[in-house]
């Protein structure tokens, strides 16, 4: 944990040591929510509080994306009235929040995870089934 790495270093030069998968939490139904249980594989890499904060923020953002409100109903009505062509020139609320999530994950990777030799993968790339955390070996980066 003494060495810090940039996101670009990890992607280009580091060897993958292992991967950790944070599964969906279906205890509250089918809403998109991930388990906040701290995996033992990450104990030597990142603080439990930081990990839980990241997962909780992701859970909150997905809850925001799936929240129904007046705007969602208006989007649906406009879609029906325009035979869904409205979506050619307008992003839905869900798409906007997914972009926000992608930006959050990118920021977390750059500021928190990459310096620790870890890489978060956007859950949308895994079909919203898991949050994938890649653990990189330190030795391949340190031998420059």
Tab-separated table of N, CA and C in Angstrom:
chain	number	residue	atom	x	y	z
A	1	UNK	N	0.819	-1.190	0.000
A	1	UNK	CA	0.000	0.000	0.000
A	1	UNK	C	0.863	1.254	0.000
A	2	UNK	N	2.177	1.089	0.003
A	2	UNK	CA	3.082	2.219	0.046
A	2	UNK	C	3.143	2.952	-1.285
A	3	UNK	N	3.009	2.214	-2.398
A	3	UNK	CA	3.086	2.839	-3.703
A	3	UNK	C	1.727	3.359	-4.129
A	4	UNK	N	1.727	4.484	-4.844
A	4	UNK	CA	0.478	4.961	-5.415
A	4	UNK	C	0.589	4.868	-6.928
A	5	UNK	N	-0.549	4.676	-7.572
A	5	UNK	CA	-0.578	4.468	-9.008
A	5	UNK	C	-1.618	5.379	-9.624
A	6	UNK	N	-1.389	5.722	-10.897
A	6	UNK	CA	-2.406	6.469	-11.615
A	6	UNK	C	-3.302	5.481	-12.354
A	7	UNK	N	-4.466	5.941	-12.737
A	7	UNK	CA	-5.412	5.099	-13.450
A	7	UNK	C	-4.819	4.630	-14.768
A	8	UNK	N	-4.107	5.512	-15.437
A	8	UNK	CA	-3.493	5.164	-16.721
A	8	UNK	C	-2.398	4.106	-16.537
A	9	UNK	N	-1.587	4.216	-15.475
A	9	UNK	CA	-0.561	3.210	-15.187
A	9	UNK	C	-1.184	1.837	-15.007
A	10	UNK	N	-2.277	1.790	-14.264
A	10	UNK	CA	-2.931	0.511	-13.993
A	10	UNK	C	-3.411	-0.149	-15.275
A	11	UNK	N	-4.046	0.625	-16.120
A	11	UNK	CA	-4.614	0.053	-17.339
A	11	UNK	C	-3.538	-0.396	-18.315
A	12	UNK	N	-2.394	0.281	-18.337
A	12	UNK	CA	-1.371	-0.025	-19.326
A	12	UNK	C	-0.344	-1.045	-18.859
A	13	UNK	N	0.075	-0.999	-17.606
A	13	UNK	CA	1.244	-1.746	-17.201
A	13	UNK	C	1.021	-2.790	-16.116
A	14	UNK	N	-0.067	-2.737	-15.431
A	14	UNK	CA	-0.249	-3.621	-14.285
A	14	UNK	C	-0.836	-4.968	-14.686
A	15	UNK	N	-0.414	-5.991	-13.977
A	15	UNK	CA	-0.974	-7.325	-14.168
A	15	UNK	C	-2.125	-7.514	-13.186
A	16	UNK	N	-3.183	-8.137	-13.660
A	16	UNK	CA	-4.348	-8.372	-12.811
A	16	UNK	C	-4.045	-9.517	-11.855
A	17	UNK	N	-4.198	-9.241	-10.570
A	17	UNK	CA	-3.977	-10.278	-9.557
A	17	UNK	C	-5.261	-11.066	-9.327
A	18	UNK	N	-6.373	-10.360	-9.181
A	18	UNK	CA	-7.663	-11.018	-8.979
A	18	UNK	C	-8.792	-10.001	-9.156
A	19	UNK	N	-9.999	-10.518	-9.079
A	19	UNK	CA	-11.189	-9.669	-9.177
A	19	UNK	C	-12.128	-10.009	-8.036
A	20	UNK	N	-12.810	-8.978	-7.540
A	20	UNK	CA	-13.801	-9.141	-6.483
A	20	UNK	C	-15.132	-8.666	-7.066
A	21	UNK	N	-16.179	-9.432	-6.810
A	21	UNK	CA	-17.497	-9.088	-7.324
A	21	UNK	C	-18.434	-8.799	-6.165
A	22	UNK	N	-19.028	-7.603	-6.191
A	22	UNK	CA	-20.016	-7.204	-5.195
A	22	UNK	C	-21.382	-7.479	-5.823
A	23	UNK	N	-22.107	-8.425	-5.258
A	23	UNK	CA	-23.376	-8.891	-5.827
A	23	UNK	C	-24.522	-7.922	-5.545
A	24	UNK	N	-25.587	-8.060	-6.340
A	24	UNK	CA	-26.805	-7.307	-6.107
A	24	UNK	C	-27.444	-7.778	-4.813
A	25	UNK	N	-28.132	-6.860	-4.153
A	25	UNK	CA	-28.849	-7.150	-2.918
A	25	UNK	C	-30.341	-7.170	-3.244
A	26	UNK	N	-30.929	-8.355	-3.222
A	26	UNK	CA	-32.347	-8.499	-3.571
A	26	UNK	C	-33.262	-8.545	-2.353
A	27	UNK	N	-32.741	-8.186	-1.177
A	27	UNK	CA	-33.573	-8.238	0.032
A	27	UNK	C	-34.713	-7.223	-0.002
A	28	UNK	N	-34.550	-6.146	-0.777
A	28	UNK	CA	-35.594	-5.119	-0.879
A	28	UNK	C	-36.378	-5.233	-2.177
A	29	UNK	N	-36.320	-6.378	-2.825
A	29	UNK	CA	-37.000	-6.555	-4.105
A	29	UNK	C	-36.011	-6.453	-5.251
A	30	UNK	N	-36.501	-6.030	-6.393
A	30	UNK	CA	-35.660	-5.999	-7.588
A	30	UNK	C	-35.053	-4.634	-7.889
A	31	UNK	N	-35.146	-3.702	-6.943
A	31	UNK	CA	-34.507	-2.410	-7.168
A	31	UNK	C	-32.996	-2.613	-7.283
A	32	UNK	N	-32.343	-1.758	-8.025
A	32	UNK	CA	-30.903	-1.892	-8.233
A	32	UNK	C	-30.165	-1.412	-6.982
A	33	UNK	N	-29.679	-2.373	-6.222
A	33	UNK	CA	-28.982	-2.096	-4.970
A	33	UNK	C	-27.913	-3.167	-4.794
A	34	UNK	N	-26.717	-2.755	-4.358
A	34	UNK	CA	-25.607	-3.694	-4.192
A	34	UNK	C	-25.300	-3.904	-2.720
A	35	UNK	N	-24.786	-5.088	-2.394
A	35	UNK	CA	-24.445	-5.436	-1.018
A	35	UNK	C	-23.309	-4.542	-0.527
A	36	UNK	N	-23.391	-4.117	0.731
A	36	UNK	CA	-22.347	-3.270	1.309
A	36	UNK	C	-21.386	-4.062	2.177
A	37	UNK	N	-21.506	-5.385	2.164
A	37	UNK	CA	-20.607	-6.243	2.941
A	37	UNK	C	-19.185	-6.104	2.401
A	38	UNK	N	-18.248	-5.846	3.297
A	38	UNK	CA	-16.853	-5.608	2.919
A	38	UNK	C	-16.158	-6.936	2.598
A	39	UNK	N	-15.658	-7.096	1.362
A	39	UNK	CA	-14.987	-8.351	0.991
A	39	UNK	C	-13.612	-8.485	1.655
A	40	UNK	N	-13.302	-9.675	2.125
A	40	UNK	CA	-12.026	-9.903	2.818
A	40	UNK	C	-10.823	-9.684	1.899
A	41	UNK	N	-10.996	-9.852	0.588
A	41	UNK	CA	-9.892	-9.653	-0.358
A	41	UNK	C	-9.400	-8.207	-0.398
A	42	UNK	N	-10.227	-7.277	0.056
A	42	UNK	CA	-9.871	-5.860	0.006
A	42	UNK	C	-9.335	-5.313	1.327
A	43	UNK	N	-9.269	-6.155	2.358
A	43	UNK	CA	-8.879	-5.678	3.686
A	43	UNK	C	-7.515	-4.983	3.715
A	44	UNK	N	-6.559	-5.484	2.984
A	44	UNK	CA	-5.221	-4.894	2.996
A	44	UNK	C	-5.090	-3.752	1.996
A	45	UNK	N	-6.141	-3.484	1.227
A	45	UNK	CA	-6.051	-2.501	0.151
A	45	UNK	C	-6.764	-1.181	0.406
A	46	UNK	N	-7.956	-1.253	1.003
A	46	UNK	CA	-8.776	-0.049	1.162
A	46	UNK	C	-9.498	-0.115	2.503
A	47	UNK	N	-9.781	1.059	3.058
A	47	UNK	CA	-10.496	1.106	4.327
A	47	UNK	C	-11.956	0.711	4.120
A	48	UNK	N	-12.495	0.021	5.102
A	48	UNK	CA	-13.874	-0.450	5.047
A	48	UNK	C	-14.846	0.715	4.859
A	49	UNK	N	-14.603	1.816	5.577
A	49	UNK	CA	-15.484	2.986	5.510
A	49	UNK	C	-15.525	3.555	4.083
A	50	UNK	N	-14.368	3.652	3.423
A	50	UNK	CA	-14.311	4.192	2.063
A	50	UNK	C	-15.075	3.294	1.085
A	51	UNK	N	-14.889	1.994	1.223
A	51	UNK	CA	-15.600	1.033	0.371
A	51	UNK	C	-17.107	1.165	0.560
A	52	UNK	N	-17.557	1.157	1.806
A	52	UNK	CA	-18.992	1.237	2.090
A	52	UNK	C	-19.588	2.551	1.604
A	53	UNK	N	-18.831	3.623	1.714
A	53	UNK	CA	-19.292	4.929	1.230
A	53	UNK	C	-19.492	4.898	-0.286
A	54	UNK	N	-18.567	4.287	-1.001
A	54	UNK	CA	-18.674	4.181	-2.457
A	54	UNK	C	-19.906	3.378	-2.860
A	55	UNK	N	-20.093	2.213	-2.253
A	55	UNK	CA	-21.230	1.353	-2.593
A	55	UNK	C	-22.544	2.030	-2.215
A	56	UNK	N	-22.584	2.692	-1.057
A	56	UNK	CA	-23.806	3.380	-0.633
A	56	UNK	C	-24.148	4.522	-1.586
A	57	UNK	N	-23.137	5.249	-2.049
A	57	UNK	CA	-23.382	6.322	-3.017
A	57	UNK	C	-23.930	5.747	-4.319
A	58	UNK	N	-23.360	4.636	-4.783
A	58	UNK	CA	-23.881	3.980	-5.987
A	58	UNK	C	-25.331	3.552	-5.781
A	59	UNK	N	-25.628	2.964	-4.629
A	59	UNK	CA	-27.004	2.550	-4.328
A	59	UNK	C	-27.958	3.737	-4.352
A	60	UNK	N	-27.526	4.863	-3.780
A	60	UNK	CA	-28.359	6.067	-3.759
A	60	UNK	C	-28.588	6.608	-5.169
A	61	UNK	N	-27.540	6.582	-6.004
A	61	UNK	CA	-27.674	7.074	-7.370
A	61	UNK	C	-28.613	6.184	-8.191
A	62	UNK	N	-28.514	4.872	-8.016
A	62	UNK	CA	-29.436	3.977	-8.735
A	62	UNK	C	-30.869	4.149	-8.248
A	63	UNK	N	-31.053	4.416	-6.965
A	63	UNK	CA	-32.397	4.681	-6.440
A	63	UNK	C	-32.960	5.963	-7.057
A	64	UNK	N	-32.102	6.968	-7.210
A	64	UNK	CA	-32.508	8.221	-7.855
A	64	UNK	C	-32.909	7.977	-9.311
A	65	UNK	N	-32.165	7.122	-10.006
A	65	UNK	CA	-32.457	6.834	-11.415
A	65	UNK	C	-33.808	6.155	-11.581
A	66	UNK	N	-34.153	5.290	-10.641
A	66	UNK	CA	-35.388	4.520	-10.760
A	66	UNK	C	-36.594	5.193	-10.112
A	67	UNK	N	-36.372	6.346	-9.495
A	67	UNK	CA	-37.458	7.058	-8.827
A	67	UNK	C	-38.473	7.569	-9.860
A	68	UNK	N	-39.729	7.311	-9.573
A	68	UNK	CA	-40.789	7.791	-10.455
A	68	UNK	C	-41.303	9.127	-9.943
A	69	UNK	N	-41.536	10.005	-10.863
A	69	UNK	CA	-42.057	11.315	-10.508
A	69	UNK	C	-42.768	11.915	-11.703
A	70	UNK	N	-43.141	13.149	-11.571
A	70	UNK	CA	-43.844	13.843	-12.645
A	70	UNK	C	-43.049	13.881	-13.935
A	71	UNK	N	-41.745	14.059	-13.794
A	71	UNK	CA	-40.895	14.135	-14.984
A	71	UNK	C	-40.888	12.807	-15.742
A	72	UNK	N	-40.846	11.711	-15.011
A	72	UNK	CA	-40.852	10.389	-15.649
A	72	UNK	C	-42.168	10.154	-16.394
A	73	UNK	N	-43.272	10.528	-15.769
A	73	UNK	CA	-44.570	10.362	-16.416
A	73	UNK	C	-44.681	11.247	-17.657
A	74	UNK	N	-44.168	12.464	-17.566
A	74	UNK	CA	-44.189	13.374	-18.711
A	74	UNK	C	-43.341	12.809	-19.850
A	75	UNK	N	-42.178	12.258	-19.523
A	75	UNK	CA	-41.334	11.632	-20.553
A	75	UNK	C	-42.081	10.499	-21.241
A	76	UNK	N	-42.791	9.680	-20.448
A	76	UNK	CA	-43.565	8.578	-21.012
A	76	UNK	C	-44.685	9.046	-21.924
A	77	UNK	N	-45.385	10.079	-21.490
A	77	UNK	CA	-46.480	10.615	-22.306
A	77	UNK	C	-45.950	11.210	-23.610
A	78	UNK	N	-44.871	11.984	-23.517
A	78	UNK	CA	-44.271	12.558	-24.721
A	78	UNK	C	-43.775	11.466	-25.662
A	79	UNK	N	-43.236	10.413	-25.102
A	79	UNK	CA	-42.755	9.300	-25.922
A	79	UNK	C	-43.916	8.680	-26.699
A	80	UNK	N	-45.024	8.451	-26.025
A	80	UNK	CA	-46.192	7.868	-26.700
A	80	UNK	C	-46.734	8.796	-27.779
A	81	UNK	N	-46.820	10.074	-27.472
A	81	UNK	CA	-47.366	11.046	-28.427
A	81	UNK	C	-46.492	11.216	-29.664
A	82	UNK	N	-45.196	10.995	-29.518
A	82	UNK	CA	-44.276	11.206	-30.646
A	82	UNK	C	-43.770	9.895	-31.232
A	83	UNK	N	-44.411	8.799	-30.893
A	83	UNK	CA	-43.981	7.463	-31.351
A	83	UNK	C	-42.516	7.226	-30.984
A	84	UNK	N	-42.141	7.676	-29.805
A	84	UNK	CA	-40.811	7.494	-29.222
A	84	UNK	C	-39.697	8.219	-29.982
A	85	UNK	N	-40.033	9.059	-30.934
A	85	UNK	CA	-38.999	9.819	-31.645
A	85	UNK	C	-38.446	10.948	-30.774
A	86	UNK	N	-39.131	11.294	-29.695
A	86	UNK	CA	-38.641	12.325	-28.777
A	86	UNK	C	-37.276	11.950	-28.216
A	87	UNK	N	-37.022	10.643	-28.082
A	87	UNK	CA	-35.762	10.193	-27.499
A	87	UNK	C	-34.581	10.344	-28.449
A	88	UNK	N	-34.840	10.720	-29.689
A	88	UNK	CA	-33.746	11.025	-30.615
A	88	UNK	C	-33.105	12.376	-30.286
A	89	UNK	N	-33.882	13.248	-29.640
A	89	UNK	CA	-33.350	14.583	-29.339
A	89	UNK	C	-33.398	14.909	-27.843
A	90	UNK	N	-33.697	13.920	-27.011
A	90	UNK	CA	-33.801	14.172	-25.578
A	90	UNK	C	-33.318	12.948	-24.796
A	91	UNK	N	-32.565	13.191	-23.737
A	91	UNK	CA	-32.149	12.102	-22.845
A	91	UNK	C	-33.196	11.903	-21.766
A	92	UNK	N	-33.410	10.661	-21.386
A	92	UNK	CA	-34.342	10.393	-20.295
A	92	UNK	C	-33.651	10.686	-18.965
A	93	UNK	N	-34.460	10.786	-17.924
A	93	UNK	CA	-33.932	10.991	-16.579
A	93	UNK	C	-32.981	9.857	-16.215
A	94	UNK	N	-33.352	8.629	-16.576
A	94	UNK	CA	-32.539	7.450	-16.275
A	94	UNK	C	-31.170	7.544	-16.950
A	95	UNK	N	-31.144	7.941	-18.204
A	95	UNK	CA	-29.873	8.082	-18.943
A	95	UNK	C	-28.988	9.159	-18.311
A	96	UNK	N	-29.600	10.241	-17.874
A	96	UNK	CA	-28.830	11.312	-17.235
A	96	UNK	C	-28.171	10.823	-15.945
A	97	UNK	N	-28.921	10.052	-15.148
A	97	UNK	CA	-28.364	9.544	-13.896
A	97	UNK	C	-27.282	8.491	-14.177
A	98	UNK	N	-27.460	7.673	-15.222
A	98	UNK	CA	-26.416	6.705	-15.581
A	98	UNK	C	-25.117	7.415	-15.951
A	99	UNK	N	-25.216	8.555	-16.619
A	99	UNK	CA	-24.010	9.339	-16.934
A	99	UNK	C	-23.370	9.876	-15.654
A	100	UNK	N	-24.204	10.297	-14.704
A	100	UNK	CA	-23.713	10.779	-13.419
A	100	UNK	C	-22.977	9.659	-12.675
A	101	UNK	N	-23.522	8.437	-12.747
A	101	UNK	CA	-22.897	7.282	-12.106
A	101	UNK	C	-21.550	6.982	-12.754
A	102	UNK	N	-21.494	7.012	-14.075
A	102	UNK	CA	-20.237	6.756	-14.791
A	102	UNK	C	-19.177	7.793	-14.402
A	103	UNK	N	-19.595	9.047	-14.272
A	103	UNK	CA	-18.669	10.112	-13.874
A	103	UNK	C	-18.185	9.886	-12.433
A	104	UNK	N	-19.094	9.485	-11.552
A	104	UNK	CA	-18.729	9.216	-10.153
A	104	UNK	C	-17.713	8.080	-10.068
A	105	UNK	N	-17.948	7.003	-10.823
A	105	UNK	CA	-17.024	5.869	-10.809
A	105	UNK	C	-15.665	6.275	-11.341
A	106	UNK	N	-15.644	7.070	-12.398
A	106	UNK	CA	-14.375	7.567	-12.955
A	106	UNK	C	-13.615	8.395	-11.918
A	107	UNK	N	-14.324	9.274	-11.213
A	107	UNK	CA	-13.694	10.101	-10.177
A	107	UNK	C	-13.158	9.247	-9.032
A	108	UNK	N	-13.946	8.254	-8.605
A	108	UNK	CA	-13.506	7.374	-7.521
A	108	UNK	C	-12.269	6.576	-7.937
A	109	UNK	N	-12.253	6.113	-9.183
A	109	UNK	CA	-11.080	5.387	-9.671
A	109	UNK	C	-9.840	6.273	-9.652
A	110	UNK	N	-9.972	7.494	-10.106
A	110	UNK	CA	-8.817	8.398	-10.181
A	110	UNK	C	-8.329	8.835	-8.803
A	111	UNK	N	-9.262	9.156	-7.908
A	111	UNK	CA	-8.884	9.731	-6.617
A	111	UNK	C	-8.621	8.694	-5.528
A	112	UNK	N	-9.370	7.587	-5.532
A	112	UNK	CA	-9.311	6.638	-4.421
A	112	UNK	C	-8.743	5.282	-4.826
A	113	UNK	N	-9.349	4.662	-5.820
A	113	UNK	CA	-9.061	3.255	-6.103
A	113	UNK	C	-7.751	3.030	-6.865
A	114	UNK	N	-7.478	3.784	-7.923
A	114	UNK	CA	-6.250	3.584	-8.706
A	114	UNK	C	-4.985	3.773	-7.864
A	115	UNK	N	-4.916	4.786	-7.006
A	115	UNK	CA	-3.702	4.916	-6.181
A	115	UNK	C	-3.460	3.718	-5.259
A	116	UNK	N	-4.504	2.927	-5.009
A	116	UNK	CA	-4.381	1.751	-4.146
A	116	UNK	C	-4.225	0.455	-4.945
A	117	UNK	N	-4.109	0.575	-6.265
A	117	UNK	CA	-3.956	-0.601	-7.110
A	117	UNK	C	-5.260	-1.330	-7.365
A	118	UNK	N	-6.374	-0.584	-7.350
A	118	UNK	CA	-7.704	-1.163	-7.570
A	118	UNK	C	-8.393	-0.432	-8.718
A	119	UNK	N	-9.374	-1.081	-9.322
A	119	UNK	CA	-10.136	-0.456	-10.397
A	119	UNK	C	-11.592	-0.895	-10.317
A	120	UNK	N	-12.488	0.086	-10.162
A	120	UNK	CA	-13.929	-0.176	-10.168
A	120	UNK	C	-14.421	-0.240	-11.609
A	121	UNK	N	-15.300	-1.196	-11.907
A	121	UNK	CA	-15.923	-1.276	-13.225
A	121	UNK	C	-17.377	-0.865	-13.077
A	122	UNK	N	-17.842	-0.025	-13.986
A	122	UNK	CA	-19.229	0.444	-13.961
A	122	UNK	C	-20.169	-0.762	-14.030
A	123	UNK	N	-21.117	-0.868	-13.106
A	123	UNK	CA	-22.049	-2.007	-13.115
A	123	UNK	C	-22.849	-2.132	-14.411
A	124	UNK	N	-23.050	-1.044	-15.127
A	124	UNK	CA	-23.802	-1.110	-16.388
A	124	UNK	C	-23.063	-1.985	-17.401
A	125	UNK	N	-21.725	-2.058	-17.289
A	125	UNK	CA	-20.926	-2.900	-18.187
A	125	UNK	C	-21.076	-4.381	-17.846
A	126	UNK	N	-21.611	-4.683	-16.683
A	126	UNK	CA	-21.835	-6.068	-16.256
A	126	UNK	C	-23.332	-6.359	-16.109
A	127	UNK	N	-24.137	-5.607	-16.846
A	127	UNK	CA	-25.583	-5.849	-16.850
A	127	UNK	C	-26.266	-5.535	-15.534
A	128	UNK	N	-25.705	-4.627	-14.747
A	128	UNK	CA	-26.220	-4.241	-13.435
A	128	UNK	C	-26.346	-5.439	-12.494
A	129	UNK	N	-25.536	-6.466	-12.706
A	129	UNK	CA	-25.568	-7.654	-11.846
A	129	UNK	C	-24.565	-7.557	-10.710
A	130	UNK	N	-23.400	-6.940	-10.977
A	130	UNK	CA	-22.325	-6.878	-9.983
A	130	UNK	C	-21.546	-5.574	-10.124
A	131	UNK	N	-20.879	-5.195	-9.034
A	131	UNK	CA	-19.843	-4.172	-9.090
A	131	UNK	C	-18.543	-4.963	-9.094
A	132	UNK	N	-17.767	-4.802	-10.135
A	132	UNK	CA	-16.504	-5.541	-10.256
A	132	UNK	C	-15.355	-4.644	-9.805
A	133	UNK	N	-14.512	-5.182	-8.912
A	133	UNK	CA	-13.322	-4.469	-8.462
A	133	UNK	C	-12.121	-5.314	-8.851
A	134	UNK	N	-11.277	-4.775	-9.712
A	134	UNK	CA	-10.083	-5.477	-10.158
A	134	UNK	C	-8.925	-5.110	-9.242
A	135	UNK	N	-8.209	-6.125	-8.794
A	135	UNK	CA	-7.034	-5.922	-7.929
A	135	UNK	C	-5.800	-6.166	-8.787
A	136	UNK	N	-4.919	-5.170	-8.843
A	136	UNK	CA	-3.702	-5.275	-9.637
A	136	UNK	C	-2.509	-5.617	-8.757
A	137	UNK	N	-1.552	-6.328	-9.336
A	137	UNK	CA	-0.318	-6.654	-8.622
A	137	UNK	C	0.566	-5.430	-8.562
A	138	UNK	N	1.202	-5.209	-7.432
A	138	UNK	CA	2.095	-4.072	-7.262
A	138	UNK	C	3.439	-4.270	-7.957
A	139	UNK	N	3.923	-5.484	-8.021
A	139	UNK	CA	5.280	-5.729	-8.493
A	139	UNK	C	5.496	-5.332	-9.953
A	140	UNK	N	4.478	-5.475	-10.816
A	140	UNK	CA	4.660	-5.139	-12.227
A	140	UNK	C	4.756	-3.639	-12.447
A	141	UNK	N	4.135	-2.845	-11.582
A	141	UNK	CA	4.212	-1.394	-11.716
A	141	UNK	C	5.516	-0.887	-11.104
A	142	UNK	N	5.915	-1.468	-9.989
A	142	UNK	CA	7.105	-0.996	-9.297
A	142	UNK	C	8.409	-1.315	-10.006
A	143	UNK	N	8.399	-2.160	-11.033
A	143	UNK	CA	9.629	-2.556	-11.694
A	143	UNK	C	9.956	-1.728	-12.927
A	144	UNK	N	9.504	-0.498	-12.967
A	144	UNK	CA	9.772	0.364	-14.112
A	144	UNK	C	11.200	0.742	-14.211
